[in-house]
mmCIF file of C-alpha atoms in Angstrom:
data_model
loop_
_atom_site.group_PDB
_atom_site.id
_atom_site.type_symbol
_atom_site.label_atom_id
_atom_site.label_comp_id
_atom_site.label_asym_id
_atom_site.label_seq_id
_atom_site.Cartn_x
_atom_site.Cartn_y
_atom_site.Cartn_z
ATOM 1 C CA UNK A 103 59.527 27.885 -69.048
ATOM 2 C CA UNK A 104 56.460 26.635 -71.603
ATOM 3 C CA UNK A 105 53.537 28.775 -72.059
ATOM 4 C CA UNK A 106 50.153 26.627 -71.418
ATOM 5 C CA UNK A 107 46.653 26.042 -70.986
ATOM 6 C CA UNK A 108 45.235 23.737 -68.399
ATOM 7 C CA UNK A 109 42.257 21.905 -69.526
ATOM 8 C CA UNK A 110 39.646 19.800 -68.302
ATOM 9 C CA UNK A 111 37.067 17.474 -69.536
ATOM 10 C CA UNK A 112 35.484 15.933 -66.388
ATOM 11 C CA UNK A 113 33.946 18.635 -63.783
ATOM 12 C CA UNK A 114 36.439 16.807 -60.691
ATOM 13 C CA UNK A 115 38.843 15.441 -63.493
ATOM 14 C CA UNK A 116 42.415 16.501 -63.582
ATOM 15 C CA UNK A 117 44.012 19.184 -65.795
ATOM 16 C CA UNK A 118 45.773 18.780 -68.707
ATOM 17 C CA UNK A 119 48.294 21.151 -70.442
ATOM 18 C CA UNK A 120 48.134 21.926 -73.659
ATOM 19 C CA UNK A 121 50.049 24.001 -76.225
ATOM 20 C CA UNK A 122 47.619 27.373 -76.417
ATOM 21 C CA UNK A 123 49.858 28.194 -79.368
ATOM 22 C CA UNK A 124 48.788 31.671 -81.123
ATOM 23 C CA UNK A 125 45.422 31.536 -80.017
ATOM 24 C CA UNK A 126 44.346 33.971 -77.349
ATOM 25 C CA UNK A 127 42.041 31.600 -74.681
ATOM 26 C CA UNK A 128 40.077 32.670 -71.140
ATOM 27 C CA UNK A 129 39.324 30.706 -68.463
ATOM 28 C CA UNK A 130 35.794 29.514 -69.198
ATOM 29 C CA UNK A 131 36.479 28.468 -72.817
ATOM 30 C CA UNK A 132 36.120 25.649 -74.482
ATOM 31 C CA UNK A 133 38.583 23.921 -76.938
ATOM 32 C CA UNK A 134 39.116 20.772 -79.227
ATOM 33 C CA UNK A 135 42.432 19.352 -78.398
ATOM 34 C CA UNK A 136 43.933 16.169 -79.840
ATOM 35 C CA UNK A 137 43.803 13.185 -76.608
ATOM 36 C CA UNK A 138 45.016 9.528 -76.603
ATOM 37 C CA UNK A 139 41.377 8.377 -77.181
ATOM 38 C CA UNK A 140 40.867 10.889 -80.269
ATOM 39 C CA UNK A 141 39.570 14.757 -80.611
ATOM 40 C CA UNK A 142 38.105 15.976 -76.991
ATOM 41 C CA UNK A 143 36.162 19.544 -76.209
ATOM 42 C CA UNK A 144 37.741 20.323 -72.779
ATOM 43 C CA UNK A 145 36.825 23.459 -70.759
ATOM 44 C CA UNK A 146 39.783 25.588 -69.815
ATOM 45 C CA UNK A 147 40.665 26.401 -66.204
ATOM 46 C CA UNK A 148 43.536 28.023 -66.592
ATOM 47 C CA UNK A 149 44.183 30.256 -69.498
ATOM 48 C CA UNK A 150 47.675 31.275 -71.090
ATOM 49 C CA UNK A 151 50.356 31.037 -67.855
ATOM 50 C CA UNK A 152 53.936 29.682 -67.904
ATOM 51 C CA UNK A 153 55.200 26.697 -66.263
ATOM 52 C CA UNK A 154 58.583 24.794 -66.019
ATOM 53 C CA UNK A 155 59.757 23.018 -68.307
ATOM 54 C CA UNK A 156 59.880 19.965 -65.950
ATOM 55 C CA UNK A 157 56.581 19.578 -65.483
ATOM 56 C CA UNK A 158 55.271 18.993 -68.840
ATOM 57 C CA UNK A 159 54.542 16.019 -70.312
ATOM 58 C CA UNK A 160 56.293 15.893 -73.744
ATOM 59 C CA UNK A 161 55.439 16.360 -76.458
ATOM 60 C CA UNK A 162 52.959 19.175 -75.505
ATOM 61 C CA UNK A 163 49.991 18.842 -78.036
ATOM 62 C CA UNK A 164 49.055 21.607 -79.616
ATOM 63 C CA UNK A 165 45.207 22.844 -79.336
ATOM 64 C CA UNK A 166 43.189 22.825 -82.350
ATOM 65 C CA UNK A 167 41.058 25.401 -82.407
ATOM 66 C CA UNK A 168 38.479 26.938 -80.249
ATOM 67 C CA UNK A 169 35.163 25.195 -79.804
ATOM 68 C CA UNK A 170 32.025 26.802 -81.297
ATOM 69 C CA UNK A 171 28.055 26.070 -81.127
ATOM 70 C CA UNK A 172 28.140 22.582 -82.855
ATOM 71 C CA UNK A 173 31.103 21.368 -80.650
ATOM 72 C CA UNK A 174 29.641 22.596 -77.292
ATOM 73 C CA UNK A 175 25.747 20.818 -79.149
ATOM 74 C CA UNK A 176 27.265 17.942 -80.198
ATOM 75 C CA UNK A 177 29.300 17.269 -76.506
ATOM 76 C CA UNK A 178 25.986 17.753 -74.631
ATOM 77 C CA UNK A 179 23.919 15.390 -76.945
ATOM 78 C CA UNK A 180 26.772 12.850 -75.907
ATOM 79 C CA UNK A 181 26.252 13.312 -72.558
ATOM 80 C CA UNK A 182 22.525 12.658 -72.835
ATOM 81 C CA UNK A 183 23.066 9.534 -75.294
ATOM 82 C CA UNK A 184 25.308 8.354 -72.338
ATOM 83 C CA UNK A 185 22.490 7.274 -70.694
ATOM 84 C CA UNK A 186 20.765 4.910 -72.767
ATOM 85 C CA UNK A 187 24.144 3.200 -73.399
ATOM 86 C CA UNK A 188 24.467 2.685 -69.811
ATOM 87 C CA UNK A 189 21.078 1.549 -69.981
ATOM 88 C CA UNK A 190 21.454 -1.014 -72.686
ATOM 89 C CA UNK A 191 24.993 -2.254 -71.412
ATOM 90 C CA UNK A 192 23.636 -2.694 -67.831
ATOM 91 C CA UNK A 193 21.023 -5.210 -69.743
ATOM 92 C CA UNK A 194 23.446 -6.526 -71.845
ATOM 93 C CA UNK A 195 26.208 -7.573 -68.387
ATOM 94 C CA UNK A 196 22.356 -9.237 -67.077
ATOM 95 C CA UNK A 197 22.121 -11.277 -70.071
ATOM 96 C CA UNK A 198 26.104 -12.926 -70.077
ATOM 97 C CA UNK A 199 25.857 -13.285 -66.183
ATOM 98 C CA UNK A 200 29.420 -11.437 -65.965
ATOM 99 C CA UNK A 201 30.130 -10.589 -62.249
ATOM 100 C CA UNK A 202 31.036 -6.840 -62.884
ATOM 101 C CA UNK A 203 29.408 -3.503 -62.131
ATOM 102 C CA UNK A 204 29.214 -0.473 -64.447
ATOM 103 C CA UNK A 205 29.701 2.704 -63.503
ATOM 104 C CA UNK A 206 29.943 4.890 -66.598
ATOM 105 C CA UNK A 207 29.614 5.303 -69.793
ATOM 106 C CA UNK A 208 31.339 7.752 -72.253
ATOM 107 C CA UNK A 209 31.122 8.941 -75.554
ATOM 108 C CA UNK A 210 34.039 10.614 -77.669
ATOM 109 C CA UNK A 211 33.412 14.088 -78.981
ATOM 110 C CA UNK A 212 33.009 12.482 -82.659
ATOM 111 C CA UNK A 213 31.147 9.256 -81.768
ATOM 112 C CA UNK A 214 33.936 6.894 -82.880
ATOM 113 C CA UNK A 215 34.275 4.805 -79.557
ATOM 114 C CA UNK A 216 32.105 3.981 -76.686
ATOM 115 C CA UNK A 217 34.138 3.609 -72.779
ATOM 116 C CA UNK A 218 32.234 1.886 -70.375
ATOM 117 C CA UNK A 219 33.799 2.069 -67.059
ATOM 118 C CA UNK A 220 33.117 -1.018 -64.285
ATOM 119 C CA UNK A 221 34.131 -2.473 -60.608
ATOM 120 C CA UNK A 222 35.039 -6.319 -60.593
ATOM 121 C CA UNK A 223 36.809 -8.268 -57.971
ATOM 122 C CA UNK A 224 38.539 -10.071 -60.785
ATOM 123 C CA UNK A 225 39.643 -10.633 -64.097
ATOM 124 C CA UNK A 226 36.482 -10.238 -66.709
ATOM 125 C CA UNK A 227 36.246 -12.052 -69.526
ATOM 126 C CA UNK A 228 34.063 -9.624 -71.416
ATOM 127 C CA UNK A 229 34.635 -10.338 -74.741
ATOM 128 C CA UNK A 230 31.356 -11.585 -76.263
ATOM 129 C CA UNK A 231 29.880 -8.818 -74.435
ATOM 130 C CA UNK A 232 32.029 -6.576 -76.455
ATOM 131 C CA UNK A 233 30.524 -8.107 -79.684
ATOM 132 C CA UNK A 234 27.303 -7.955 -78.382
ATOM 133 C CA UNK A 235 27.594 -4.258 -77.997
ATOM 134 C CA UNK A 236 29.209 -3.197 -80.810
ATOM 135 C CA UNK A 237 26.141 -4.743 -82.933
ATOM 136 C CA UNK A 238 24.253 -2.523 -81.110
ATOM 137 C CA UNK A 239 25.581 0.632 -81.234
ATOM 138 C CA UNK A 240 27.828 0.395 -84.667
ATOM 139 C CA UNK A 241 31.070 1.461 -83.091
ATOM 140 C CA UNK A 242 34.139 1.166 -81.345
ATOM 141 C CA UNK A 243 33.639 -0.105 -77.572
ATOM 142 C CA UNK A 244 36.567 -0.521 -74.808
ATOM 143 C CA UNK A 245 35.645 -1.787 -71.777
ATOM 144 C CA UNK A 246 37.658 -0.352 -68.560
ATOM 145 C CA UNK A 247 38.313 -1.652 -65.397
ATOM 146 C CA UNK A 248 38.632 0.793 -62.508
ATOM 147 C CA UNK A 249 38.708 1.248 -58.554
ATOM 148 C CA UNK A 250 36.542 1.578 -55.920
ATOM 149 C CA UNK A 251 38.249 4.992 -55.222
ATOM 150 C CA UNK A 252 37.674 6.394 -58.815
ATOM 151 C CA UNK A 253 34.062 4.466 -58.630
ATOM 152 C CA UNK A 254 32.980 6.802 -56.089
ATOM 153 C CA UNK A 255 35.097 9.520 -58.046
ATOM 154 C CA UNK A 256 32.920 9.465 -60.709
ATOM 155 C CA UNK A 257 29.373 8.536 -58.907
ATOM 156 C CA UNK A 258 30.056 11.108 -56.175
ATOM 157 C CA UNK A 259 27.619 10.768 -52.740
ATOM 158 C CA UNK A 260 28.256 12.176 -48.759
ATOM 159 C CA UNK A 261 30.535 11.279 -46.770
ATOM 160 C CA UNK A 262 29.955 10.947 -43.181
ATOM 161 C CA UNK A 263 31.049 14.545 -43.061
ATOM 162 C CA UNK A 264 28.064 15.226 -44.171
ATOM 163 C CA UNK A 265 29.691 17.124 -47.311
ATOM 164 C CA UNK A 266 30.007 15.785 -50.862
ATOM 165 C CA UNK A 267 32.874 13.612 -51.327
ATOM 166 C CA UNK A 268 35.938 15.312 -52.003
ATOM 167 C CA UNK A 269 37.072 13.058 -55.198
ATOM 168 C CA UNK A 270 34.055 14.355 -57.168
ATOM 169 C CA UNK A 271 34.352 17.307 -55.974
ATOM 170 C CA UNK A 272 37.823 18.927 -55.674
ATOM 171 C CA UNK A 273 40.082 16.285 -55.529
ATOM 172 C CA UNK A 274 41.964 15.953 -58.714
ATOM 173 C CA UNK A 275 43.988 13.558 -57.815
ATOM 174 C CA UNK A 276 44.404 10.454 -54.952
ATOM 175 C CA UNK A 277 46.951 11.120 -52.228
ATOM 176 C CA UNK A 278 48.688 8.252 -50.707
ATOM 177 C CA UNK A 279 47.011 7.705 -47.329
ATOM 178 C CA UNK A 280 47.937 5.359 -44.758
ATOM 179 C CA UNK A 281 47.236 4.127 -41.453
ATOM 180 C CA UNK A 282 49.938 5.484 -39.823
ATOM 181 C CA UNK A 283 48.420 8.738 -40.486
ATOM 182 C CA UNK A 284 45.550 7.821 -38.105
ATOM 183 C CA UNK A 285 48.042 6.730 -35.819
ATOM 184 C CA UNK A 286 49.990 10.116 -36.090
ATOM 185 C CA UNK A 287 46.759 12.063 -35.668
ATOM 186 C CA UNK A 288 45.277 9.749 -32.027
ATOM 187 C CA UNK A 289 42.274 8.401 -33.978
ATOM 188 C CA UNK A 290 40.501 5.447 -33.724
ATOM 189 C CA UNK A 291 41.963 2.552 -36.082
ATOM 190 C CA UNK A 292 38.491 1.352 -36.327
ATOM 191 C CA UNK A 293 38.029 0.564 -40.137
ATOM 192 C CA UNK A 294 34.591 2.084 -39.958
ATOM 193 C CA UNK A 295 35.356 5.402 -38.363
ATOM 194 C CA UNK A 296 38.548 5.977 -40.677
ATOM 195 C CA UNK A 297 37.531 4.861 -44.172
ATOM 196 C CA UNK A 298 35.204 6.436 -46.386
ATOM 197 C CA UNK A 299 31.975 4.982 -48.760
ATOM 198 C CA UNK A 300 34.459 3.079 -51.172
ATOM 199 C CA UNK A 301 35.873 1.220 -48.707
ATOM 200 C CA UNK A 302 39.675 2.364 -48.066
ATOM 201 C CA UNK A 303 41.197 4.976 -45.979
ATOM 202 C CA UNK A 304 39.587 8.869 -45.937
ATOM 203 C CA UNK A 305 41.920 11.175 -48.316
ATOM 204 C CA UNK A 306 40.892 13.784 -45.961
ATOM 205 C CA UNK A 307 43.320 12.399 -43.314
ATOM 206 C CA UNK A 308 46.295 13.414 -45.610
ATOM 207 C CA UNK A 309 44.643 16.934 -45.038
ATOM 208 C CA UNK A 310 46.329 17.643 -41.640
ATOM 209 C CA UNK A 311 49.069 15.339 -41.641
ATOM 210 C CA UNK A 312 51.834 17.892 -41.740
ATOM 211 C CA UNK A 313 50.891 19.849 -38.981
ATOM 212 C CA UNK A 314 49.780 16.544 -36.704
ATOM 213 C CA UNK A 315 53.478 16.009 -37.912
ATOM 214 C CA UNK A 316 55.117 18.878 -36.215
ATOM 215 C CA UNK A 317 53.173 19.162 -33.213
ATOM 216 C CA UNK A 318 54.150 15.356 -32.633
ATOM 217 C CA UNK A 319 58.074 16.488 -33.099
ATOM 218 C CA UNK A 320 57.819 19.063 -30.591
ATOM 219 C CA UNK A 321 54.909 17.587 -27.933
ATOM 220 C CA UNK A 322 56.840 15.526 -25.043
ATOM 221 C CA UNK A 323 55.074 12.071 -25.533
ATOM 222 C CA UNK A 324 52.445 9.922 -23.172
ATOM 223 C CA UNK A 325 54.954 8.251 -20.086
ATOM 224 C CA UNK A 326 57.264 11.222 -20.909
ATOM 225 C CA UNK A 327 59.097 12.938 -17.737
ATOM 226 C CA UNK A 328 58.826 16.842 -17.698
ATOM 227 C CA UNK A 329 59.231 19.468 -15.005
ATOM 228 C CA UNK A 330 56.312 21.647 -14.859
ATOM 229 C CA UNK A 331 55.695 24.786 -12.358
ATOM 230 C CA UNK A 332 54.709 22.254 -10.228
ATOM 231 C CA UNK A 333 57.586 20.461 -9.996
ATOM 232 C CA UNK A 334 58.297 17.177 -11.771
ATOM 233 C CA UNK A 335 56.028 14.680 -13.791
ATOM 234 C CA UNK A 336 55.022 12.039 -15.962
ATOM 235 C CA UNK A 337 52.859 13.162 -18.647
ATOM 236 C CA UNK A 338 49.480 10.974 -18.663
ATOM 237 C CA UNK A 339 47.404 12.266 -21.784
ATOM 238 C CA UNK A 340 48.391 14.831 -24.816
ATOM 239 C CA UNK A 341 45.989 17.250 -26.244
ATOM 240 C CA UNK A 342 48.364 18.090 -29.837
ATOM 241 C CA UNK A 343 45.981 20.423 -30.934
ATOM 242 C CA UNK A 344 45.122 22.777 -27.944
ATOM 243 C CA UNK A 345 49.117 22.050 -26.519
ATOM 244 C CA UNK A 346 47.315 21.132 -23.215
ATOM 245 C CA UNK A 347 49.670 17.606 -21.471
ATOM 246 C CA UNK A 348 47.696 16.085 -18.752
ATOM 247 C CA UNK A 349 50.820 15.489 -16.111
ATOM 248 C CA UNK A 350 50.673 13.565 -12.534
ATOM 249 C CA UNK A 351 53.159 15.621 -10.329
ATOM 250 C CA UNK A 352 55.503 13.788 -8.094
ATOM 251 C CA UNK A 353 54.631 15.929 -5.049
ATOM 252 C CA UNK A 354 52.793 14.473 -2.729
ATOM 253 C CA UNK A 355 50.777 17.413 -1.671
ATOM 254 C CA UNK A 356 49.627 17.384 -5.636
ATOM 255 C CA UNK A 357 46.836 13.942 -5.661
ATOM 256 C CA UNK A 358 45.669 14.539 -8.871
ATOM 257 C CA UNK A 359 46.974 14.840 -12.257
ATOM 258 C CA UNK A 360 46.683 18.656 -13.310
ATOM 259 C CA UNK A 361 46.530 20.235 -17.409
ATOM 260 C CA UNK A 362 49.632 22.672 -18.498
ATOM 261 C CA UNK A 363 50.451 23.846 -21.258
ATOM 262 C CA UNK A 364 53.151 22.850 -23.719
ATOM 263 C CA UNK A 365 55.625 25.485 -23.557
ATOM 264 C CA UNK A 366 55.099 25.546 -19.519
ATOM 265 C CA UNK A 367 56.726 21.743 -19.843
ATOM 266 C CA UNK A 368 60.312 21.558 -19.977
ATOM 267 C CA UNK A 369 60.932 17.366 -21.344
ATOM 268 C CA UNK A 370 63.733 15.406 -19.454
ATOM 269 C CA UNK A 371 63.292 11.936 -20.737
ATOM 270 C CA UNK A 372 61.030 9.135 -21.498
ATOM 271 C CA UNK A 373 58.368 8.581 -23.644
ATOM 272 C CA UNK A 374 58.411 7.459 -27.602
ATOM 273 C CA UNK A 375 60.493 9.688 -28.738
ATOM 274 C CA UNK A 376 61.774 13.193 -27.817
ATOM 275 C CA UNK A 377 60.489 16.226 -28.670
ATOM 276 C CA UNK A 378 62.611 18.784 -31.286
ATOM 277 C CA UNK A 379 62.558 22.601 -30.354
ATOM 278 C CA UNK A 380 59.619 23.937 -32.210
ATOM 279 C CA UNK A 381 60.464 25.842 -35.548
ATOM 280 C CA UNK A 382 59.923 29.829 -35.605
ATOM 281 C CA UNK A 383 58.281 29.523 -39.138
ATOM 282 C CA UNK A 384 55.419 27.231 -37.839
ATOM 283 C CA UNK A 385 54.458 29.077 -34.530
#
């Protein structure tokens, strides 16, 4: 097991560990720590806790030491410069005519490199814009390009939800979601209804997906043939939520279809697939 922090620069961003070392840090502190682009102030989220071995990244960087008044200053003055750079590099991508579309701009903690994030459908040649904006600001710029899924990460908006979306807001990182997900769940496989403001499929469908999972394993399928208190029928519509099948009867005295419940239905054969006995644990 390793001792570690977990820290975080971005409000939504992911957590890093770090070595805490012999330094006694809270949750709600802030610390330097050493990064691939250069010294960062990070706020911790997790003070001193152990974790396995495994999941660390190694070598574990050390932190440096604790952040005072000038650090916490000198990271909030970034934050406000950040916005004429945008500015001015928003002007600049107008004067070359480059087909790209900034999204952010970031400062290091000690000023030594510029990272302007943008959206492009292809390859960029940004290079004289580059020169053009290091003249400007006297320093180090890298230009990155990113996603439409960590575009609206970092610009944040609703959803159709009505709630804030959940990549700016709790989502640390992007689950894998695919459409067989909607299929697994009965929703529409309208693109519109299923994907969110950037464009691909809602993480939120990923949300549910284990339980849709096991209530499809042990729900007797649409066309299935079950024998109900009623006798014996084909099951017409499936409610996996409430456990409610919509069955037509084979009895003649029975016209229309009637609802039962799940565990009322005993499944012969038929359907997609068959259902499993349901698992203790997940009742």
């Amino acid at each position: 097991m390793a001792t570690v922090i977990s820290v975080r620069f971005k409000p939504a961003g992911k957590a890093y560990f770090f070595d805490p070392g012999e330094l006694e840090i809270q949750k709600g502190d802030h610390v330097i720590v050493d990064t691939a682009r250069g010294p960062e102030c990070g706020e911790v989220v997790a003070g001193c806790h152990s974790v396995p071995d495994a999941s660390v990244v190694q070598p574990l960087k050390p932190v440096v030491r604790m952040a005072d008044s000038v650090d916490i200053r000198r990271m909030n003055q970034n934050r406000a410069d950040e916005k004429r750079a945008f500015s001015i590099c928003e002007e600049r991508i107008r004067k070359h005519g480059l087909e790209m579309k900034l999204v952010e701009a970031e400062y290091t903690l000690d000023r030594s490199k510029i990272l302007f994030y943008f959206t492009a459908d292809g390859r960029i040649d940004f290079r004289d814009l580059v020169k053009d904006l290091a003249g400007v600001f006297h320093t180090r710029i890298e230009l990155r390009q990113i996603g439409v899924r960590d575009e609206s990460k970092m610009l944040g908006g609703l959803g159709i939800c009505g709630q804030p979306f959940c990549c700016s807001r709790f989502l640390t990182n992007f689950q894998p979601v695919s459409i067989k997900m909607a299929k697994e769940q009965g929703l529409s496989l309208n693109p519109t209804k299923i994907s969110g403001s950037c464009g691909r499929l809602m993480c939120c469908l990923a949300y549910e997906q284990k339980a849709y999972e096991y209530l499809n394993r042990i729900t007797p399928q649409v066309g299935s043939e079950v024998r109900t208190p009623d006798g014996v029928g084909t099951v017409m519509e499936v409610n996996l939520v409430s456990g409610m099948l919509k069955v037509r009867c084979e009895r003649a005295d029975i016209i229309q279809a009637k609802y039962y419940k799940r565990s009322e239905c005993t499944y012969i054969r038929g359907g997609r697939r068959a259902p499993q006995p349901p698992d203790p644990d997940m009742e």
